[in-house]
């Protein structure tokens, strides 16, 4: 999930480029300032109506979007164009598109379930007035999706789906790594939403770097959602903090997601090495949850084992853009300059934005706060580091910056090191997995994707899972307000049949 | 609820000054940098233990704090000293202290109830792994309380109570408007918490302007809570945004809280005028929820009615500090320079930081975005503005910056203007009251104190009400983690007997 800022110099005009060949597919017109103003004005104009809609109606809109994506002809066209633009391969993209449709349905169900509204009623009690609290939609949300998941984190990905579910209108920016795919998704959205009866301003699409900047500055935009690089996310966060009326920027950004192998887990050396290679080279290493650092007990033969796994697998793929390919070259050199040495490098393809999957080794003592070794390098590259005993491992874990996810590779449920490692990693990340790689992110009620700063600008937020909706609401309390002037969700007869907290007690729908 | 930054030049050394006379009560030693480091280190050292404590045990700590405050001798000493330092009067301070104890108990009950943890369990389902999500305490929280509520928003006020309830340790800064009261509260806290078995680092107290700055910069501090002025809150927010690891600053700041009188409500002119005067001069106008702007229908005689009410009530009180008194003089002059004219000014007391309650009138046309007329002036001053018809009122409402609260004064439940006004004001504030003044803020499940920017740096947060705990947690997801390595709140047998969401369904405790 990566931003366009690294591509800015390369792809000035949303030129669609085939990742496998580096040849131009199509030049896509970029939005003019007037186009952006118009899209924002439409989103602002429809915001009240979308916010006032029963969430079950918005579920139907999201179901229509999912169906639109799954229409046979559309699906084929989307997967084919996304594969051309990204080089990620049709099988992966078919799965991703199906998951994108599932996400849309999931957020629709979360909206319909209604808990996200946090409806709370405290009846008057003696001198205490009647108080009723509800989370209300913020209004137009700007969505700046990711390069690496053209569907899952694209213009109809998690952010758009959860913002619509929460009752916000959306203006999404097409990603320059897949502008034609983005445009096709925009067509699907307009057709499906219109067909389902949503207002025209519920969803809009703009394109071009300047359009993204303009969205973040537009006074009517009430929140920004971004998935991508640290550099891109923090730039948006700073820009939003300069607004007259500051708005939240929910940026979830790529990190070095550490994997710790326990001493007993080292017995599973080959399996762990194979899994690590599979995970860090998945999607040509272009996952924000890529495990970028394997911490293995010294003397257990991990560097050699991972080298053998990498050479055996010999993964070859393409990076998404020329800018990302250049960033990968620079980044791997920087890792070497910071003290890492190359253990293995397997050749990629001959054409396009191909990348040579690279394994480096570094010393535990060099993993100090602020080191380049602890910053993400996007693409198929990872570090293996041997730790010498518990004390050294503890020191390294304390040095780790905040990350999205971490894994522990153990020798099963009785491994005595697991509880301590899970607890230690839990303070540094948003998700801890045991005997599972961090690259798989299911969309469920219990999922958390954001992690501590600098993984996420708002570490209490998540772009994946039911809580994704919470980002796009703010609570309002109504005090002594007559029933007829209350929003339906708070009226005494509960016409939306929501689960609510009444006088301190949870009351099911 | 106001900051010390406006007092900075006046009270350099936490000199306790009697508001009624301007004479020095006592000079209180200010914390050295070493003192602050020590307090932060203690808070960091105890953070793990406090976070791991069953929330019902933390409820007992909070109950002990409440009991400590209500011990007869302590209560008398606190109220007497607070009255000397603030001039707010013993009756008001007795009530505030009792409410402070109630708050501590309330947040304890919210912790014990356990919903704030958001425990969520998704069992493995086919290829989908077992995922479990929980909100975990952030760690040490810096609390910078308010000048105007030495108890309610003081060192043991809402922020400290909700942070402890959420499982965080606290380092509070004594407020220079009431340093001796703050110190006494610190003694009560240490004794009560030790007696209840809490770790020594659960709560610490520092004093001095530089100590506050040091807290916001301390790497171990994980969140900052502040109640006070725009100037103070935004300065802290900017400072925290400059940290290597940015942390949230929850600043809830004083605003111009508008009151709209409907045409039918104007029939209750005398009652509304009396209520308005009572509310804007309450606590010598030193409420962040003070109604600073009365919007009344033109021609209904409101300016005269409010003047008569003010002259009849002739409220007299003292401001908290010399700095606030100076700010009040400057602020009222600025309002005049921005186009307001003085309708009435009633003399205050002769001594100390007395303030003359002041009523100004402005033209609706001058209420433009960015006007000084729409910025808070702390103290007993308010504007009356007549609006000429619905169109002009609508324009004014659109010009209002975000505020904490707003009120509608109507002619009862059938007043046809109420629903529209409630809806319009709900987009600009965190709380809308009908036929009630904004200065009363009950501590309940449904309360919301924060409002849209610039009222609050995190508009989705609240410092009052059950959701106050949410500010001090962040979610973590555990994936495929063996039961023994899970936090108790997520274990299969639910040993803390928490309400949880399991496989998408709410399950009561």
PDB file of N, CA, C and O in Angstrom, chain A residues 256-261 266 269 272-277 280 290-310 335 338-344 358-367 373-374 380-388 392-393 396 437:
ATOM      1  N   UNK A 256       8.730  -1.458   8.834  1.00  0.00           N
ATOM      2  CA  UNK A 256       9.489  -2.705   8.951  1.00  0.00           C
ATOM      3  C   UNK A 256       8.760  -3.557   9.990  1.00  0.00           C
ATOM      4  O   UNK A 256       8.764  -3.234  11.177  1.00  0.00           O
ATOM      5  N   UNK A 257       8.113  -4.601   9.538  1.00  0.00           N
ATOM      6  CA  UNK A 257       7.323  -5.413  10.443  1.00  0.00           C
ATOM      7  C   UNK A 257       8.169  -6.600  10.911  1.00  0.00           C
ATOM      8  O   UNK A 257       8.498  -7.480  10.124  1.00  0.00           O
ATOM      9  N   UNK A 258       8.549  -6.595  12.191  1.00  0.00           N
ATOM     10  CA  UNK A 258       9.534  -7.571  12.657  1.00  0.00           C
ATOM     11  C   UNK A 258       8.932  -8.960  12.882  1.00  0.00           C
ATOM     12  O   UNK A 258       7.773  -9.102  13.257  1.00  0.00           O
ATOM     13  N   UNK A 259       9.755  -9.948  12.638  1.00  0.00           N
ATOM     14  CA  UNK A 259       9.390 -11.344  12.946  1.00  0.00           C
ATOM     15  C   UNK A 259      10.468 -11.886  13.889  1.00  0.00           C
ATOM     16  O   UNK A 259      11.663 -11.772  13.599  1.00  0.00           O
ATOM     17  N   UNK A 260      10.039 -12.440  15.011  1.00  0.00           N
ATOM     18  CA  UNK A 260      10.985 -12.999  15.974  1.00  0.00           C
ATOM     19  C   UNK A 260      10.846 -14.520  15.985  1.00  0.00           C
ATOM     20  O   UNK A 260       9.735 -15.043  16.168  1.00  0.00           O
ATOM     21  N   UNK A 261      11.953 -15.209  15.796  1.00  0.00           N
ATOM     22  CA  UNK A 261      11.961 -16.666  15.914  1.00  0.00           C
ATOM     23  C   UNK A 261      12.450 -17.014  17.318  1.00  0.00           C
ATOM     24  O   UNK A 261      13.503 -16.538  17.749  1.00  0.00           O
ATOM     25  N   UNK A 266      13.255 -22.154  16.310  1.00  0.00           N
ATOM     26  CA  UNK A 266      14.362 -22.351  15.368  1.00  0.00           C
ATOM     27  C   UNK A 266      14.452 -23.795  14.895  1.00  0.00           C
ATOM     28  O   UNK A 266      15.070 -24.080  13.863  1.00  0.00           O
ATOM     29  N   UNK A 269      13.391 -24.491  11.281  1.00  0.00           N
ATOM     30  CA  UNK A 269      14.168 -23.544  10.492  1.00  0.00           C
ATOM     31  C   UNK A 269      13.766 -23.480   9.024  1.00  0.00           C
ATOM     32  O   UNK A 269      13.521 -22.406   8.473  1.00  0.00           O
ATOM     33  N   UNK A 272      10.268 -22.071   8.527  1.00  0.00           N
ATOM     34  CA  UNK A 272      10.220 -20.637   8.812  1.00  0.00           C
ATOM     35  C   UNK A 272      10.917 -19.855   7.700  1.00  0.00           C
ATOM     36  O   UNK A 272      10.410 -18.825   7.225  1.00  0.00           O
ATOM     37  N   UNK A 273      12.059 -20.360   7.249  1.00  0.00           N
ATOM     38  CA  UNK A 273      12.791 -19.665   6.187  1.00  0.00           C
ATOM     39  C   UNK A 273      11.963 -19.603   4.904  1.00  0.00           C
ATOM     40  O   UNK A 273      11.877 -18.552   4.253  1.00  0.00           O
ATOM     41  N   UNK A 274      11.331 -20.706   4.561  1.00  0.00           N
ATOM     42  CA  UNK A 274      10.475 -20.723   3.367  1.00  0.00           C
ATOM     43  C   UNK A 274       9.320 -19.733   3.508  1.00  0.00           C
ATOM     44  O   UNK A 274       8.985 -18.993   2.585  1.00  0.00           O
ATOM     45  N   UNK A 275       8.707 -19.755   4.681  1.00  0.00           N
ATOM     46  CA  UNK A 275       7.575 -18.849   4.911  1.00  0.00           C
ATOM     47  C   UNK A 275       7.994 -17.392   4.841  1.00  0.00           C
ATOM     48  O   UNK A 275       7.286 -16.546   4.281  1.00  0.00           O
ATOM     49  N   UNK A 276       9.145 -17.112   5.423  1.00  0.00           N
ATOM     50  CA  UNK A 276       9.641 -15.730   5.423  1.00  0.00           C
ATOM     51  C   UNK A 276       9.868 -15.247   3.992  1.00  0.00           C
ATOM     52  O   UNK A 276       9.432 -14.145   3.613  1.00  0.00           O
ATOM     53  N   UNK A 277      10.519 -16.077   3.193  1.00  0.00           N
ATOM     54  CA  UNK A 277      10.766 -15.703   1.799  1.00  0.00           C
ATOM     55  C   UNK A 277       9.445 -15.502   1.058  1.00  0.00           C
ATOM     56  O   UNK A 277       9.251 -14.512   0.339  1.00  0.00           O
ATOM     57  N   UNK A 280       7.960 -12.092   2.397  1.00  0.00           N
ATOM     58  CA  UNK A 280       8.580 -10.796   2.064  1.00  0.00           C
ATOM     59  C   UNK A 280       8.672 -10.557   0.558  1.00  0.00           C
ATOM     60  O   UNK A 280       8.903  -9.419   0.126  1.00  0.00           O
ATOM     61  N   UNK A 290       4.675  -6.152   4.950  1.00  0.00           N
ATOM     62  CA  UNK A 290       5.790  -7.047   4.614  1.00  0.00           C
ATOM     63  C   UNK A 290       6.693  -7.255   5.833  1.00  0.00           C
ATOM     64  O   UNK A 290       7.082  -6.291   6.495  1.00  0.00           O
ATOM     65  N   UNK A 291       7.072  -8.500   6.123  1.00  0.00           N
ATOM     66  CA  UNK A 291       8.028  -8.723   7.210  1.00  0.00           C
ATOM     67  C   UNK A 291       9.424  -8.343   6.724  1.00  0.00           C
ATOM     68  O   UNK A 291      10.058  -9.083   5.970  1.00  0.00           O
ATOM     69  N   UNK A 292       9.909  -7.199   7.157  1.00  0.00           N
ATOM     70  CA  UNK A 292      11.173  -6.694   6.640  1.00  0.00           C
ATOM     71  C   UNK A 292      12.376  -7.084   7.472  1.00  0.00           C
ATOM     72  O   UNK A 292      13.504  -6.777   7.101  1.00  0.00           O
ATOM     73  N   UNK A 293      12.126  -7.758   8.586  1.00  0.00           N
ATOM     74  CA  UNK A 293      13.204  -8.042   9.532  1.00  0.00           C
ATOM     75  C   UNK A 293      12.932  -9.378  10.220  1.00  0.00           C
ATOM     76  O   UNK A 293      11.903  -9.532  10.878  1.00  0.00           O
ATOM     77  N   UNK A 294      13.859 -10.314  10.038  1.00  0.00           N
ATOM     78  CA  UNK A 294      13.748 -11.604  10.732  1.00  0.00           C
ATOM     79  C   UNK A 294      14.789 -11.640  11.842  1.00  0.00           C
ATOM     80  O   UNK A 294      15.990 -11.562  11.573  1.00  0.00           O
ATOM     81  N   UNK A 295      14.323 -11.732  13.070  1.00  0.00           N
ATOM     82  CA  UNK A 295      15.217 -11.812  14.226  1.00  0.00           C
ATOM     83  C   UNK A 295      15.285 -13.269  14.664  1.00  0.00           C
ATOM     84  O   UNK A 295      14.305 -13.817  15.185  1.00  0.00           O
ATOM     85  N   UNK A 296      16.439 -13.909  14.437  1.00  0.00           N
ATOM     86  CA  UNK A 296      16.560 -15.349  14.696  1.00  0.00           C
ATOM     87  C   UNK A 296      17.679 -15.595  15.707  1.00  0.00           C
ATOM     88  O   UNK A 296      18.646 -14.827  15.772  1.00  0.00           O
ATOM     89  N   UNK A 297      17.556 -16.657  16.497  1.00  0.00           N
ATOM     90  CA  UNK A 297      18.608 -16.932  17.482  1.00  0.00           C
ATOM     91  C   UNK A 297      19.942 -17.198  16.783  1.00  0.00           C
ATOM     92  O   UNK A 297      19.986 -17.882  15.749  1.00  0.00           O
ATOM     93  N   UNK A 298      20.994 -16.654  17.343  1.00  0.00           N
ATOM     94  CA  UNK A 298      22.321 -16.826  16.752  1.00  0.00           C
ATOM     95  C   UNK A 298      22.703 -18.302  16.778  1.00  0.00           C
ATOM     96  O   UNK A 298      22.346 -19.047  17.704  1.00  0.00           O
ATOM     97  N   UNK A 299      23.376 -18.706  15.751  1.00  0.00           N
ATOM     98  CA  UNK A 299      23.918 -20.063  15.728  1.00  0.00           C
ATOM     99  C   UNK A 299      22.928 -21.111  15.263  1.00  0.00           C
ATOM    100  O   UNK A 299      23.254 -22.293  15.191  1.00  0.00           O
ATOM    101  N   UNK A 300      21.699 -20.712  14.907  1.00  0.00           N
ATOM    102  CA  UNK A 300      20.702 -21.692  14.483  1.00  0.00           C
ATOM    103  C   UNK A 300      20.680 -21.828  12.959  1.00  0.00           C
ATOM    104  O   UNK A 300      19.834 -22.550  12.415  1.00  0.00           O
ATOM    105  N   UNK A 301      21.574 -21.155  12.288  1.00  0.00           N
ATOM    106  CA  UNK A 301      21.713 -21.350  10.852  1.00  0.00           C
ATOM    107  C   UNK A 301      20.694 -20.629  10.010  1.00  0.00           C
ATOM    108  O   UNK A 301      20.463 -20.995   8.847  1.00  0.00           O
ATOM    109  N   UNK A 302      20.096 -19.580  10.536  1.00  0.00           N
ATOM    110  CA  UNK A 302      19.039 -18.910   9.774  1.00  0.00           C
ATOM    111  C   UNK A 302      19.522 -18.172   8.537  1.00  0.00           C
ATOM    112  O   UNK A 302      18.862 -18.246   7.489  1.00  0.00           O
ATOM    113  N   UNK A 303      20.634 -17.444   8.631  1.00  0.00           N
ATOM    114  CA  UNK A 303      21.041 -16.746   7.397  1.00  0.00           C
ATOM    115  C   UNK A 303      21.175 -17.724   6.226  1.00  0.00           C
ATOM    116  O   UNK A 303      20.612 -17.488   5.147  1.00  0.00           O
ATOM    117  N   UNK A 304      21.861 -18.838   6.429  1.00  0.00           N
ATOM    118  CA  UNK A 304      22.017 -19.817   5.344  1.00  0.00           C
ATOM    119  C   UNK A 304      20.671 -20.389   4.902  1.00  0.00           C
ATOM    120  O   UNK A 304      20.416 -20.563   3.711  1.00  0.00           O
ATOM    121  N   UNK A 305      19.836 -20.689   5.880  1.00  0.00           N
ATOM    122  CA  UNK A 305      18.548 -21.312   5.535  1.00  0.00           C
ATOM    123  C   UNK A 305      17.708 -20.376   4.676  1.00  0.00           C
ATOM    124  O   UNK A 305      17.066 -20.805   3.714  1.00  0.00           O
ATOM    125  N   UNK A 306      17.709 -19.083   5.021  1.00  0.00           N
ATOM    126  CA  UNK A 306      16.886 -18.143   4.254  1.00  0.00           C
ATOM    127  C   UNK A 306      17.473 -17.955   2.855  1.00  0.00           C
ATOM    128  O   UNK A 306      16.736 -17.863   1.874  1.00  0.00           O
ATOM    129  N   UNK A 307      18.796 -17.948   2.779  1.00  0.00           N
ATOM    130  CA  UNK A 307      19.429 -17.848   1.453  1.00  0.00           C
ATOM    131  C   UNK A 307      18.992 -19.035   0.583  1.00  0.00           C
ATOM    132  O   UNK A 307      18.587 -18.871  -0.582  1.00  0.00           O
ATOM    133  N   UNK A 308      19.058 -20.225   1.156  1.00  0.00           N
ATOM    134  CA  UNK A 308      18.668 -21.416   0.375  1.00  0.00           C
ATOM    135  C   UNK A 308      17.196 -21.329  -0.045  1.00  0.00           C
ATOM    136  O   UNK A 308      16.831 -21.652  -1.177  1.00  0.00           O
ATOM    137  N   UNK A 309      16.348 -20.898   0.881  1.00  0.00           N
ATOM    138  CA  UNK A 309      14.917 -20.761   0.538  1.00  0.00           C
ATOM    139  C   UNK A 309      14.719 -19.766  -0.596  1.00  0.00           C
ATOM    140  O   UNK A 309      13.929 -20.004  -1.515  1.00  0.00           O
ATOM    141  N   UNK A 310      15.441 -18.655  -0.507  1.00  0.00           N
ATOM    142  CA  UNK A 310      15.279 -17.625  -1.535  1.00  0.00           C
ATOM    143  C   UNK A 310      15.753 -18.149  -2.885  1.00  0.00           C
ATOM    144  O   UNK A 310      15.086 -17.953  -3.910  1.00  0.00           O
ATOM    145  N   UNK A 335      20.490   0.571   2.806  1.00  0.00           N
ATOM    146  CA  UNK A 335      20.598  -0.467   3.838  1.00  0.00           C
ATOM    147  C   UNK A 335      22.039  -0.963   3.942  1.00  0.00           C
ATOM    148  O   UNK A 335      22.555  -1.186   5.043  1.00  0.00           O
ATOM    149  N   UNK A 338      24.070   1.480   5.722  1.00  0.00           N
ATOM    150  CA  UNK A 338      23.777   1.501   7.159  1.00  0.00           C
ATOM    151  C   UNK A 338      24.354   0.280   7.867  1.00  0.00           C
ATOM    152  O   UNK A 338      24.128   0.108   9.070  1.00  0.00           O
ATOM    153  N   UNK A 339      25.058  -0.575   7.146  1.00  0.00           N
ATOM    154  CA  UNK A 339      25.751  -1.675   7.822  1.00  0.00           C
ATOM    155  C   UNK A 339      25.292  -3.068   7.435  1.00  0.00           C
ATOM    156  O   UNK A 339      25.828  -4.058   7.940  1.00  0.00           O
ATOM    157  N   UNK A 340      24.312  -3.171   6.547  1.00  0.00           N
ATOM    158  CA  UNK A 340      23.851  -4.496   6.141  1.00  0.00           C
ATOM    159  C   UNK A 340      24.708  -5.028   4.994  1.00  0.00           C
ATOM    160  O   UNK A 340      25.243  -4.246   4.194  1.00  0.00           O
ATOM    161  N   UNK A 341      24.836  -6.340   4.936  1.00  0.00           N
ATOM    162  CA  UNK A 341      25.572  -6.943   3.816  1.00  0.00           C
ATOM    163  C   UNK A 341      24.640  -7.862   3.040  1.00  0.00           C
ATOM    164  O   UNK A 341      23.748  -8.492   3.614  1.00  0.00           O
ATOM    165  N   UNK A 342      24.865  -7.915   1.741  1.00  0.00           N
ATOM    166  CA  UNK A 342      23.985  -8.730   0.896  1.00  0.00           C
ATOM    167  C   UNK A 342      24.338 -10.203   1.072  1.00  0.00           C
ATOM    168  O   UNK A 342      25.488 -10.607   0.921  1.00  0.00           O
ATOM    169  N   UNK A 343      23.318 -11.003   1.427  1.00  0.00           N
ATOM    170  CA  UNK A 343      23.498 -12.458   1.521  1.00  0.00           C
ATOM    171  C   UNK A 343      23.144 -13.133   0.207  1.00  0.00           C
ATOM    172  O   UNK A 343      23.756 -14.126  -0.184  1.00  0.00           O
ATOM    173  N   UNK A 344      22.126 -12.634  -0.442  1.00  0.00           N
ATOM    174  CA  UNK A 344      21.693 -13.249  -1.703  1.00  0.00           C
ATOM    175  C   UNK A 344      20.845 -12.259  -2.477  1.00  0.00           C
ATOM    176  O   UNK A 344      20.169 -11.406  -1.895  1.00  0.00           O
ATOM    177  N   UNK A 358      16.113  -9.471  -2.737  1.00  0.00           N
ATOM    178  CA  UNK A 358      17.394  -9.291  -2.071  1.00  0.00           C
ATOM    179  C   UNK A 358      17.285  -9.612  -0.585  1.00  0.00           C
ATOM    180  O   UNK A 358      16.356  -9.166   0.097  1.00  0.00           O
ATOM    181  N   UNK A 359      18.245 -10.379  -0.098  1.00  0.00           N
ATOM    182  CA  UNK A 359      18.304 -10.704   1.323  1.00  0.00           C
ATOM    183  C   UNK A 359      19.577 -10.108   1.886  1.00  0.00           C
ATOM    184  O   UNK A 359      20.664 -10.309   1.343  1.00  0.00           O
ATOM    185  N   UNK A 360      19.428  -9.363   2.970  1.00  0.00           N
ATOM    186  CA  UNK A 360      20.594  -8.761   3.605  1.00  0.00           C
ATOM    187  C   UNK A 360      20.720  -9.267   5.032  1.00  0.00           C
ATOM    188  O   UNK A 360      19.737  -9.725   5.625  1.00  0.00           O
ATOM    189  N   UNK A 361      21.925  -9.165   5.564  1.00  0.00           N
ATOM    190  CA  UNK A 361      22.130  -9.503   6.964  1.00  0.00           C
ATOM    191  C   UNK A 361      22.690  -8.277   7.675  1.00  0.00           C
ATOM    192  O   UNK A 361      23.498  -7.531   7.112  1.00  0.00           O
ATOM    193  N   UNK A 362      22.236  -8.063   8.900  1.00  0.00           N
ATOM    194  CA  UNK A 362      22.788  -6.973   9.702  1.00  0.00           C
ATOM    195  C   UNK A 362      23.072  -7.499  11.098  1.00  0.00           C
ATOM    196  O   UNK A 362      22.584  -8.570  11.487  1.00  0.00           O
ATOM    197  N   UNK A 363      23.870  -6.750  11.843  1.00  0.00           N
ATOM    198  CA  UNK A 363      24.168  -7.149  13.222  1.00  0.00           C
ATOM    199  C   UNK A 363      23.129  -6.546  14.163  1.00  0.00           C
ATOM    200  O   UNK A 363      22.685  -5.402  13.969  1.00  0.00           O
ATOM    201  N   UNK A 364      22.785  -7.287  15.200  1.00  0.00           N
ATOM    202  CA  UNK A 364      21.790  -6.801  16.164  1.00  0.00           C
ATOM    203  C   UNK A 364      22.220  -5.464  16.746  1.00  0.00           C
ATOM    204  O   UNK A 364      21.398  -4.572  16.987  1.00  0.00           O
ATOM    205  N   UNK A 365      23.517  -5.309  16.964  1.00  0.00           N
ATOM    206  CA  UNK A 365      24.012  -4.091  17.603  1.00  0.00           C
ATOM    207  C   UNK A 365      23.771  -2.857  16.722  1.00  0.00           C
ATOM    208  O   UNK A 365      23.731  -1.732  17.227  1.00  0.00           O
ATOM    209  N   UNK A 366      23.582  -3.065  15.419  1.00  0.00           N
ATOM    210  CA  UNK A 366      23.331  -1.924  14.533  1.00  0.00           C
ATOM    211  C   UNK A 366      21.856  -1.520  14.466  1.00  0.00           C
ATOM    212  O   UNK A 366      21.517  -0.511  13.845  1.00  0.00           O
ATOM    213  N   UNK A 367      20.982  -2.313  15.083  1.00  0.00           N
ATOM    214  CA  UNK A 367      19.548  -1.962  15.077  1.00  0.00           C
ATOM    215  C   UNK A 367      19.271  -0.966  16.206  1.00  0.00           C
ATOM    216  O   UNK A 367      18.703  -1.314  17.243  1.00  0.00           O
ATOM    217  N   UNK A 373      18.253   0.963   8.992  1.00  0.00           N
ATOM    218  CA  UNK A 373      17.910  -0.460   8.996  1.00  0.00           C
ATOM    219  C   UNK A 373      16.501  -0.706   9.547  1.00  0.00           C
ATOM    220  O   UNK A 373      15.903  -1.746   9.275  1.00  0.00           O
ATOM    221  N   UNK A 374      15.988   0.249  10.325  1.00  0.00           N
ATOM    222  CA  UNK A 374      14.651   0.083  10.923  1.00  0.00           C
ATOM    223  C   UNK A 374      13.587   0.861  10.162  1.00  0.00           C
ATOM    224  O   UNK A 374      12.462   0.999  10.624  1.00  0.00           O
ATOM    225  N   UNK A 380      10.965  -6.250  -2.748  1.00  0.00           N
ATOM    226  CA  UNK A 380      11.342  -7.582  -2.253  1.00  0.00           C
ATOM    227  C   UNK A 380      12.730  -7.581  -1.614  1.00  0.00           C
ATOM    228  O   UNK A 380      13.686  -8.086  -2.186  1.00  0.00           O
ATOM    229  N   UNK A 381      12.813  -7.014  -0.422  1.00  0.00           N
ATOM    230  CA  UNK A 381      14.078  -6.980   0.308  1.00  0.00           C
ATOM    231  C   UNK A 381      13.776  -7.158   1.793  1.00  0.00           C
ATOM    232  O   UNK A 381      12.745  -6.683   2.277  1.00  0.00           O
ATOM    233  N   UNK A 382      14.647  -7.889   2.463  1.00  0.00           N
ATOM    234  CA  UNK A 382      14.457  -8.082   3.909  1.00  0.00           C
ATOM    235  C   UNK A 382      15.814  -8.287   4.558  1.00  0.00           C
ATOM    236  O   UNK A 382      16.798  -8.635   3.894  1.00  0.00           O
ATOM    237  N   UNK A 383      15.822  -8.070   5.870  1.00  0.00           N
ATOM    238  CA  UNK A 383      17.034  -8.239   6.679  1.00  0.00           C
ATOM    239  C   UNK A 383      16.909  -9.490   7.542  1.00  0.00           C
ATOM    240  O   UNK A 383      15.851  -9.736   8.115  1.00  0.00           O
ATOM    241  N   UNK A 384      17.997 -10.215   7.657  1.00  0.00           N
ATOM    242  CA  UNK A 384      18.089 -11.263   8.673  1.00  0.00           C
ATOM    243  C   UNK A 384      19.084 -10.790   9.717  1.00  0.00           C
ATOM    244  O   UNK A 384      20.177 -10.318   9.368  1.00  0.00           O
ATOM    245  N   UNK A 385      18.685 -10.886  10.972  1.00  0.00           N
ATOM    246  CA  UNK A 385      19.552 -10.453  12.074  1.00  0.00           C
ATOM    247  C   UNK A 385      19.566 -11.562  13.120  1.00  0.00           C
ATOM    248  O   UNK A 385      18.508 -12.049  13.526  1.00  0.00           O
ATOM    249  N   UNK A 386      20.763 -11.966  13.523  1.00  0.00           N
ATOM    250  CA  UNK A 386      20.868 -12.969  14.591  1.00  0.00           C
ATOM    251  C   UNK A 386      21.009 -12.263  15.938  1.00  0.00           C
ATOM    252  O   UNK A 386      21.785 -11.327  16.068  1.00  0.00           O
ATOM    253  N   UNK A 387      20.226 -12.731  16.912  1.00  0.00           N
ATOM    254  CA  UNK A 387      20.350 -12.150  18.266  1.00  0.00           C
ATOM    255  C   UNK A 387      21.014 -13.173  19.175  1.00  0.00           C
ATOM    256  O   UNK A 387      20.773 -14.375  19.060  1.00  0.00           O
ATOM    257  N   UNK A 388      21.813 -12.643  20.086  1.00  0.00           N
ATOM    258  CA  UNK A 388      22.608 -13.514  20.954  1.00  0.00           C
ATOM    259  C   UNK A 388      22.004 -13.490  22.350  1.00  0.00           C
ATOM    260  O   UNK A 388      22.430 -12.732  23.219  1.00  0.00           O
ATOM    261  N   UNK A 392      19.938  -9.422  24.430  1.00  0.00           N
ATOM    262  CA  UNK A 392      20.111  -8.690  23.178  1.00  0.00           C
ATOM    263  C   UNK A 392      18.777  -8.550  22.430  1.00  0.00           C
ATOM    264  O   UNK A 392      18.470  -7.492  21.883  1.00  0.00           O
ATOM    265  N   UNK A 393      17.993  -9.613  22.449  1.00  0.00           N
ATOM    266  CA  UNK A 393      16.687  -9.542  21.783  1.00  0.00           C
ATOM    267  C   UNK A 393      15.824  -8.447  22.433  1.00  0.00           C
ATOM    268  O   UNK A 393      15.199  -7.635  21.735  1.00  0.00           O
ATOM    269  N   UNK A 396      16.893  -5.048  21.279  1.00  0.00           N
ATOM    270  CA  UNK A 396      16.457  -4.776  19.912  1.00  0.00           C
ATOM    271  C   UNK A 396      14.963  -4.441  19.882  1.00  0.00           C
ATOM    272  O   UNK A 396      14.534  -3.477  19.240  1.00  0.00           O
ATOM    273  N   UNK A 437       2.302 -15.230   9.157  1.00  0.00           N
ATOM    274  CA  UNK A 437       3.042 -14.102   8.585  1.00  0.00           C
ATOM    275  C   UNK A 437       2.166 -12.867   8.564  1.00  0.00           C
ATOM    276  O   UNK A 437       0.940 -12.982   8.409  1.00  0.00           O
TER     277      UNK A 437
END
